[in-house]
PDB file of N, CA and C in Angstrom:
ATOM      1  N   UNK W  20     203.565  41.148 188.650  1.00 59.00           N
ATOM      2  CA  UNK W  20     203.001  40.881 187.329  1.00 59.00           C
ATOM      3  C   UNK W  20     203.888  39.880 186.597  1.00 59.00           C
ATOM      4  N   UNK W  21     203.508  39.043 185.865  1.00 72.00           N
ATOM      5  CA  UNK W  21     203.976  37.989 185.120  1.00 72.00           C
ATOM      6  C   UNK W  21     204.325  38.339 183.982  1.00 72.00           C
ATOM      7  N   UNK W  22     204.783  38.022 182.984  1.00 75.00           N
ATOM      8  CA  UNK W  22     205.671  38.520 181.647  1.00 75.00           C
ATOM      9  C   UNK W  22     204.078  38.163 180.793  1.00 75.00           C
ATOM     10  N   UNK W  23     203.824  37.113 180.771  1.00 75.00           N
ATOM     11  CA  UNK W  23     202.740  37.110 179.962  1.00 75.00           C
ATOM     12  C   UNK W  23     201.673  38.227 180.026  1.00 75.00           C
ATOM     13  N   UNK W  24     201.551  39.118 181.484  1.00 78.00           N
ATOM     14  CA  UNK W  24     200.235  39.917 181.316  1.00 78.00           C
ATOM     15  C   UNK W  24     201.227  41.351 180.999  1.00 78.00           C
ATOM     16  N   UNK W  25     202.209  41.405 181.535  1.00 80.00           N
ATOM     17  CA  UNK W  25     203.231  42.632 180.688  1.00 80.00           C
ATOM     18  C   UNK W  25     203.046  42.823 178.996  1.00 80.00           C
ATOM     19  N   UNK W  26     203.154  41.471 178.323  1.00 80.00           N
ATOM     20  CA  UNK W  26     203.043  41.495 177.013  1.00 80.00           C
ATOM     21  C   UNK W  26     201.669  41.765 176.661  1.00 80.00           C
ATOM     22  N   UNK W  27     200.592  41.571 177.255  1.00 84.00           N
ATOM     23  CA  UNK W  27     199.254  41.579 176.706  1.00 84.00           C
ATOM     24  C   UNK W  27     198.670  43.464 176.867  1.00 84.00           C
ATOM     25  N   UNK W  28     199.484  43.484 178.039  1.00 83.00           N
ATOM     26  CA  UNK W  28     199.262  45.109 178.380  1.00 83.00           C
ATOM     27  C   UNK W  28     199.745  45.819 177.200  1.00 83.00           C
ATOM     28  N   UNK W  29     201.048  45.347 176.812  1.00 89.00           N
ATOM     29  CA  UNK W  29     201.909  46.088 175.933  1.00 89.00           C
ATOM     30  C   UNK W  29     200.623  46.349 174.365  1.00 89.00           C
ATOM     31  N   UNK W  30     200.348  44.792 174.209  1.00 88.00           N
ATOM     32  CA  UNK W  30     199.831  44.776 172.987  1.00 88.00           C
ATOM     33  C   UNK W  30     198.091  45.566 172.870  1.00 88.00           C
ATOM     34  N   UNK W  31     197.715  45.387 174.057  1.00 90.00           N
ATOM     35  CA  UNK W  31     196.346  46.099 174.197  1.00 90.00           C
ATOM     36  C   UNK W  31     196.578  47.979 173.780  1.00 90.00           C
ATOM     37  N   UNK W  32     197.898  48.427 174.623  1.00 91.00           N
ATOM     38  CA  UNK W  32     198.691  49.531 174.139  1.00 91.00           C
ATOM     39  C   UNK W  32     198.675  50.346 172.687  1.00 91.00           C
ATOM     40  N   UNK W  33     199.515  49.185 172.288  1.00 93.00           N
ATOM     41  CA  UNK W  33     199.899  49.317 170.623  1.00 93.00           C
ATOM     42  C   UNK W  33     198.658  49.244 169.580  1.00 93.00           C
ATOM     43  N   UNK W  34     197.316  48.066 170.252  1.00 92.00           N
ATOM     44  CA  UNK W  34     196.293  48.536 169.540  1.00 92.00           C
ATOM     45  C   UNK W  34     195.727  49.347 169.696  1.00 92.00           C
ATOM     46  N   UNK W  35     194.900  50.167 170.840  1.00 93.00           N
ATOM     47  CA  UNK W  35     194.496  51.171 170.781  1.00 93.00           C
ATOM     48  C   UNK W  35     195.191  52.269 170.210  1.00 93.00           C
ATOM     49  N   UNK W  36     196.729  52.373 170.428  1.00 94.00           N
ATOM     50  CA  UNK W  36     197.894  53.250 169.062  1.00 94.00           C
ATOM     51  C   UNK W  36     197.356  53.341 168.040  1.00 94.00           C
ATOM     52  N   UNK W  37     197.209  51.996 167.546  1.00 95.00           N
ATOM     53  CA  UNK W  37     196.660  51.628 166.245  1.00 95.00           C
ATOM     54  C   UNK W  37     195.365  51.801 165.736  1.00 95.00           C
ATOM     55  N   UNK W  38     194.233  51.770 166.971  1.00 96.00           N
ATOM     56  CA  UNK W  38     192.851  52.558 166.167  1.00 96.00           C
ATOM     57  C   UNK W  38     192.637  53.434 166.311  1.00 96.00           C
ATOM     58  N   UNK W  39     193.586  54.851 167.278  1.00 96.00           N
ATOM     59  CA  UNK W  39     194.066  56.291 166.875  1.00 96.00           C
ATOM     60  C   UNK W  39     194.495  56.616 166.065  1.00 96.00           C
ATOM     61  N   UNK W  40     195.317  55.824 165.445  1.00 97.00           N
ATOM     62  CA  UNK W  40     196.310  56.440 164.226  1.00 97.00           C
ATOM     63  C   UNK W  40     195.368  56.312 162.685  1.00 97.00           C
ATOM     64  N   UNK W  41     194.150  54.901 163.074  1.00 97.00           N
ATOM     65  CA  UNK W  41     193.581  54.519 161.644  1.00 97.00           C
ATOM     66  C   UNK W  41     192.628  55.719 161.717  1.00 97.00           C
ATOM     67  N   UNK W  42     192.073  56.105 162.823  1.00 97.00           N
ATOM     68  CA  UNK W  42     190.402  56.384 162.696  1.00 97.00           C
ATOM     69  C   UNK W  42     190.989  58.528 162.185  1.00 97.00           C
ATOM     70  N   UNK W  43     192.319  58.901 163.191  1.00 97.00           N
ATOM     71  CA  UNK W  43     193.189  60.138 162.507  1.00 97.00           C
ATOM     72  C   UNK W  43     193.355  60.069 161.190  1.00 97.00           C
ATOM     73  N   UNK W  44     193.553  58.759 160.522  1.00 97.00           N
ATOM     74  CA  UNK W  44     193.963  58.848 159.098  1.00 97.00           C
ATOM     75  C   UNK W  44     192.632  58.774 158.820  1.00 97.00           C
ATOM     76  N   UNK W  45     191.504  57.956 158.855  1.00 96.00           N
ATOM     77  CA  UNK W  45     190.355  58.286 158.076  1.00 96.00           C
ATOM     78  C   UNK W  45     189.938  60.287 158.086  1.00 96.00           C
ATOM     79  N   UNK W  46     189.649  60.579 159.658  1.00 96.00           N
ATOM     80  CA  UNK W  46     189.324  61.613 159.323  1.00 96.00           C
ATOM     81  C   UNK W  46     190.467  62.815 158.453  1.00 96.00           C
ATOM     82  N   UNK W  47     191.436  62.707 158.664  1.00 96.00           N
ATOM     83  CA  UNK W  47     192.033  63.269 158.094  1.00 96.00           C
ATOM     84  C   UNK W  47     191.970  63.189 155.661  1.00 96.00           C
ATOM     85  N   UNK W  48     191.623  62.044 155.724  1.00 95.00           N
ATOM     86  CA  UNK W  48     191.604  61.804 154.557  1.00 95.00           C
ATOM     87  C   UNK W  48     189.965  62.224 154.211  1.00 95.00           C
ATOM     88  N   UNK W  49     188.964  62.087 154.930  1.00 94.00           N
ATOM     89  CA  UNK W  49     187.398  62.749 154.432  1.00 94.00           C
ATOM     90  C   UNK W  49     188.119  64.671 154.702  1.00 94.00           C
ATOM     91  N   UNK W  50     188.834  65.327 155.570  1.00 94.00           N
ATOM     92  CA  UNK W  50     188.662  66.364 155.240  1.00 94.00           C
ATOM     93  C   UNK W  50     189.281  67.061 153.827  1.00 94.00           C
ATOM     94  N   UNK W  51     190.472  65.963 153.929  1.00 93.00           N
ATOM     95  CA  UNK W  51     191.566  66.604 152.637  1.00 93.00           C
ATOM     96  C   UNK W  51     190.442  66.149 151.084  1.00 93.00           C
ATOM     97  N   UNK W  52     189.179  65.166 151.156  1.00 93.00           N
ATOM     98  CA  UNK W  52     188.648  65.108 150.125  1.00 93.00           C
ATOM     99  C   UNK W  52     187.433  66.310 150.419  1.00 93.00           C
ATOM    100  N   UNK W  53     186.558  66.684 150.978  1.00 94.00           N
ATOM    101  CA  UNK W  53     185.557  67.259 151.187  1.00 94.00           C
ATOM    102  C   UNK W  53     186.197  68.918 151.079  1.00 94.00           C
ATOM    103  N   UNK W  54     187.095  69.179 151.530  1.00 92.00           N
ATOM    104  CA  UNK W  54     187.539  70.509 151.624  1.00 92.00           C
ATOM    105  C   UNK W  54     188.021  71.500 150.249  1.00 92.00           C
ATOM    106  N   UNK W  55     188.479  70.838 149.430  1.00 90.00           N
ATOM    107  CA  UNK W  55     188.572  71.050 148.135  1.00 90.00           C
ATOM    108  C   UNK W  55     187.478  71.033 147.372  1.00 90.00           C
ATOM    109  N   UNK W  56     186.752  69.801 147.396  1.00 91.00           N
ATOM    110  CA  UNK W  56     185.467  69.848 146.467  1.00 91.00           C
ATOM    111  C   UNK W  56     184.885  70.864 146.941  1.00 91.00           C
ATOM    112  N   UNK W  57     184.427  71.098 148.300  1.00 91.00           N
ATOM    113  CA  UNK W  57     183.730  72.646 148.751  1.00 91.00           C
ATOM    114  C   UNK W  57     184.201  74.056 147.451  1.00 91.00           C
ATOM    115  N   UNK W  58     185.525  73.988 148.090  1.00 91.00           N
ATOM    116  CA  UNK W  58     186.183  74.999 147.544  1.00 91.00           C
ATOM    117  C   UNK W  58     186.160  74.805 146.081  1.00 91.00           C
ATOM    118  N   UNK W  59     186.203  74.018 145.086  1.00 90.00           N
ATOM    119  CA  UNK W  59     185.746  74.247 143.608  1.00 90.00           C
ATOM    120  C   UNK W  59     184.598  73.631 143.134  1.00 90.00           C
ATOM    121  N   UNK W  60     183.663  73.630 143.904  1.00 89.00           N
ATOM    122  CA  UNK W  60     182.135  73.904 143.802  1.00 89.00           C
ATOM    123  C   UNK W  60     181.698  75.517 143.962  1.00 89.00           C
ATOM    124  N   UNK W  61     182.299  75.830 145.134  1.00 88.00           N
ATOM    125  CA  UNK W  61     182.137  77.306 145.114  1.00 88.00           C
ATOM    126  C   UNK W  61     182.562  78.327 143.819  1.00 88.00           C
ATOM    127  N   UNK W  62     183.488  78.088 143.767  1.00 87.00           N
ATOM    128  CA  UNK W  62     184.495  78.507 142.508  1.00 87.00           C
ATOM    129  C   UNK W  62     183.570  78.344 141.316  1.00 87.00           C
ATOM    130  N   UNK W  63     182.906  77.217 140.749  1.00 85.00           N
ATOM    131  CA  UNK W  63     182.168  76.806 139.612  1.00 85.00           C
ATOM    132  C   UNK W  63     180.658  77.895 139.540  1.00 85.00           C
ATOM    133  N   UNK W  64     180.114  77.693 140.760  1.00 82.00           N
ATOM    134  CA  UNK W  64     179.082  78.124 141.437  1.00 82.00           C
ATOM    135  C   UNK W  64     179.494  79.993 140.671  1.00 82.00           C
ATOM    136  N   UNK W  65     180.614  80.079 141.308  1.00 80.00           N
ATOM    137  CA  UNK W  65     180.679  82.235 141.213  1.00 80.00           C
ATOM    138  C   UNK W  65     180.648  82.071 139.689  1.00 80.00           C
ATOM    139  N   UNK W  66     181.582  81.233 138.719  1.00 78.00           N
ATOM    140  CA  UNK W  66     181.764  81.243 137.427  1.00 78.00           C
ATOM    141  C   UNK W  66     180.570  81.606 136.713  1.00 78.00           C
ATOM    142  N   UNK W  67     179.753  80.956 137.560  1.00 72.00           N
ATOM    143  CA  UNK W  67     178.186  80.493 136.284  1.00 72.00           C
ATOM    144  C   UNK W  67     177.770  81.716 136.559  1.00 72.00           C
ATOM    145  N   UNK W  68     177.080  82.167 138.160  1.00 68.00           N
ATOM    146  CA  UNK W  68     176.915  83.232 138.136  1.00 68.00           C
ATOM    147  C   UNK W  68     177.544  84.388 137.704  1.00 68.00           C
ATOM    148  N   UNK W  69     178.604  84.561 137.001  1.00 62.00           N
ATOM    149  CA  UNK W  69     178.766  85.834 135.911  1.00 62.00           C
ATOM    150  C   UNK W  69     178.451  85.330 134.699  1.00 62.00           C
ATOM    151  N   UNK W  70     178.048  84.518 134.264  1.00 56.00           N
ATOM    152  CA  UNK W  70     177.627  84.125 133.289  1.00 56.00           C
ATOM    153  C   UNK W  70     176.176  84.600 133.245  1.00 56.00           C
ATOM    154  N   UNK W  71     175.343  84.186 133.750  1.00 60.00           N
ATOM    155  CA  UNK W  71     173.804  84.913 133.860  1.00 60.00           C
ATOM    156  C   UNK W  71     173.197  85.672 132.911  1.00 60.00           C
ATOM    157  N   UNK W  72     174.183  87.078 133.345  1.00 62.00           N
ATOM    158  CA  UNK W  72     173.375  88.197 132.201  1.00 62.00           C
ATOM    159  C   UNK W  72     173.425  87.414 130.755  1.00 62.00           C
ATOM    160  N   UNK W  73     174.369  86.855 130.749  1.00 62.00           N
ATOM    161  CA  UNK W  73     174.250  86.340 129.088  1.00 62.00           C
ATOM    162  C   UNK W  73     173.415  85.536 128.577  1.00 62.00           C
ATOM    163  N   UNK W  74     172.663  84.663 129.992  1.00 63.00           N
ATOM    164  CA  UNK W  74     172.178  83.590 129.472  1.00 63.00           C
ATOM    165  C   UNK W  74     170.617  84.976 129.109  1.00 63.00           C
ATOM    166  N   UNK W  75     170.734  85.564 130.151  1.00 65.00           N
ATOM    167  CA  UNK W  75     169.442  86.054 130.107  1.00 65.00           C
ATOM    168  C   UNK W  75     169.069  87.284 129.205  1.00 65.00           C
ATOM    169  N   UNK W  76     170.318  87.605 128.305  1.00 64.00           N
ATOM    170  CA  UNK W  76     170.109  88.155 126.741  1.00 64.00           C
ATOM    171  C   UNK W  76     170.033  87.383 126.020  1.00 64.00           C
ATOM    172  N   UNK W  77     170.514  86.241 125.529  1.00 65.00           N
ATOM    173  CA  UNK W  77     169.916  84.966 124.941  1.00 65.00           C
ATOM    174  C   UNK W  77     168.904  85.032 125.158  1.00 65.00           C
ATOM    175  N   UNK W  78     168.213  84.823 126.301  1.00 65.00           N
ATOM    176  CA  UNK W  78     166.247  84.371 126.365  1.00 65.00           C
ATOM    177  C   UNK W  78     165.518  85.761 125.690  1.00 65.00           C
ATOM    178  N   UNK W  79     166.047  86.490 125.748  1.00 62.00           N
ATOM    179  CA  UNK W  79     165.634  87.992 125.579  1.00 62.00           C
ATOM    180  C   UNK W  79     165.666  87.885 123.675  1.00 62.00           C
ATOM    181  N   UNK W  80     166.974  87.338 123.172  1.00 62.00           N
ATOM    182  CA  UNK W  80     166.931  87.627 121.830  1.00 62.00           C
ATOM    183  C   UNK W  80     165.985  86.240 121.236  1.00 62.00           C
ATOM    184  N   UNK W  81     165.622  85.327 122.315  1.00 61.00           N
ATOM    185  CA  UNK W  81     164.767  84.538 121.474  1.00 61.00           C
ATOM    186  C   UNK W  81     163.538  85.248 121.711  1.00 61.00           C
ATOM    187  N   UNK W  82     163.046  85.481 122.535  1.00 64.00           N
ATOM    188  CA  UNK W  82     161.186  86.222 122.519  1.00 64.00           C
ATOM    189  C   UNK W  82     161.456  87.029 121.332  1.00 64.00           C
ATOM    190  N   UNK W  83     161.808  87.866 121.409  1.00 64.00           N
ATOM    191  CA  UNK W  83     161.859  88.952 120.208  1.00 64.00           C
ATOM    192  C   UNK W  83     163.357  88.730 118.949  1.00 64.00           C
ATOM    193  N   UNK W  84     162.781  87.876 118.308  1.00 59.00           N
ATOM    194  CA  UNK W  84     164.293  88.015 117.192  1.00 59.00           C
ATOM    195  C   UNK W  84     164.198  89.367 115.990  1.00 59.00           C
ATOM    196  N   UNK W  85     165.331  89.383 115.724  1.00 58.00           N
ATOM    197  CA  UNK W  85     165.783  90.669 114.750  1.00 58.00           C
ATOM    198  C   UNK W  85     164.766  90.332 113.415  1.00 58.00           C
TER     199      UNK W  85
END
């Protein structure tokens, strides 16, 4: 092998390195955003639902007011 196809091997190497390491960092960066929003959507989601009964004595004290 000749030095020139040593170097091209090398560099074919280092890029494929390189679109493992980008395409790891993308997915890694959609889970660290998606995984949280899950988790305080859910969170918002339980909040409201204890809220409920209240909304639904409100509707109750408008049909019939005092």
């Amino acid at each position: 092998m000749s030095n020139i196809e040593n170097i091209s091997l090398s560099a074919e190497k280092h890029l494929n390195l390189a679109k493992k390491t980008i395409l790891r960092s993308v997915a890694l960066g959609i889970i660290l955003a998606i995984v949280p929003a899950i988790i305080a959507s859910r969170y918002i989601r339980s909040k409201f639902k204890q809220d409920r009964p209240m909304a639904d004595k409100i509707r109750s004290y408008e049909q019939y007011p005092l």
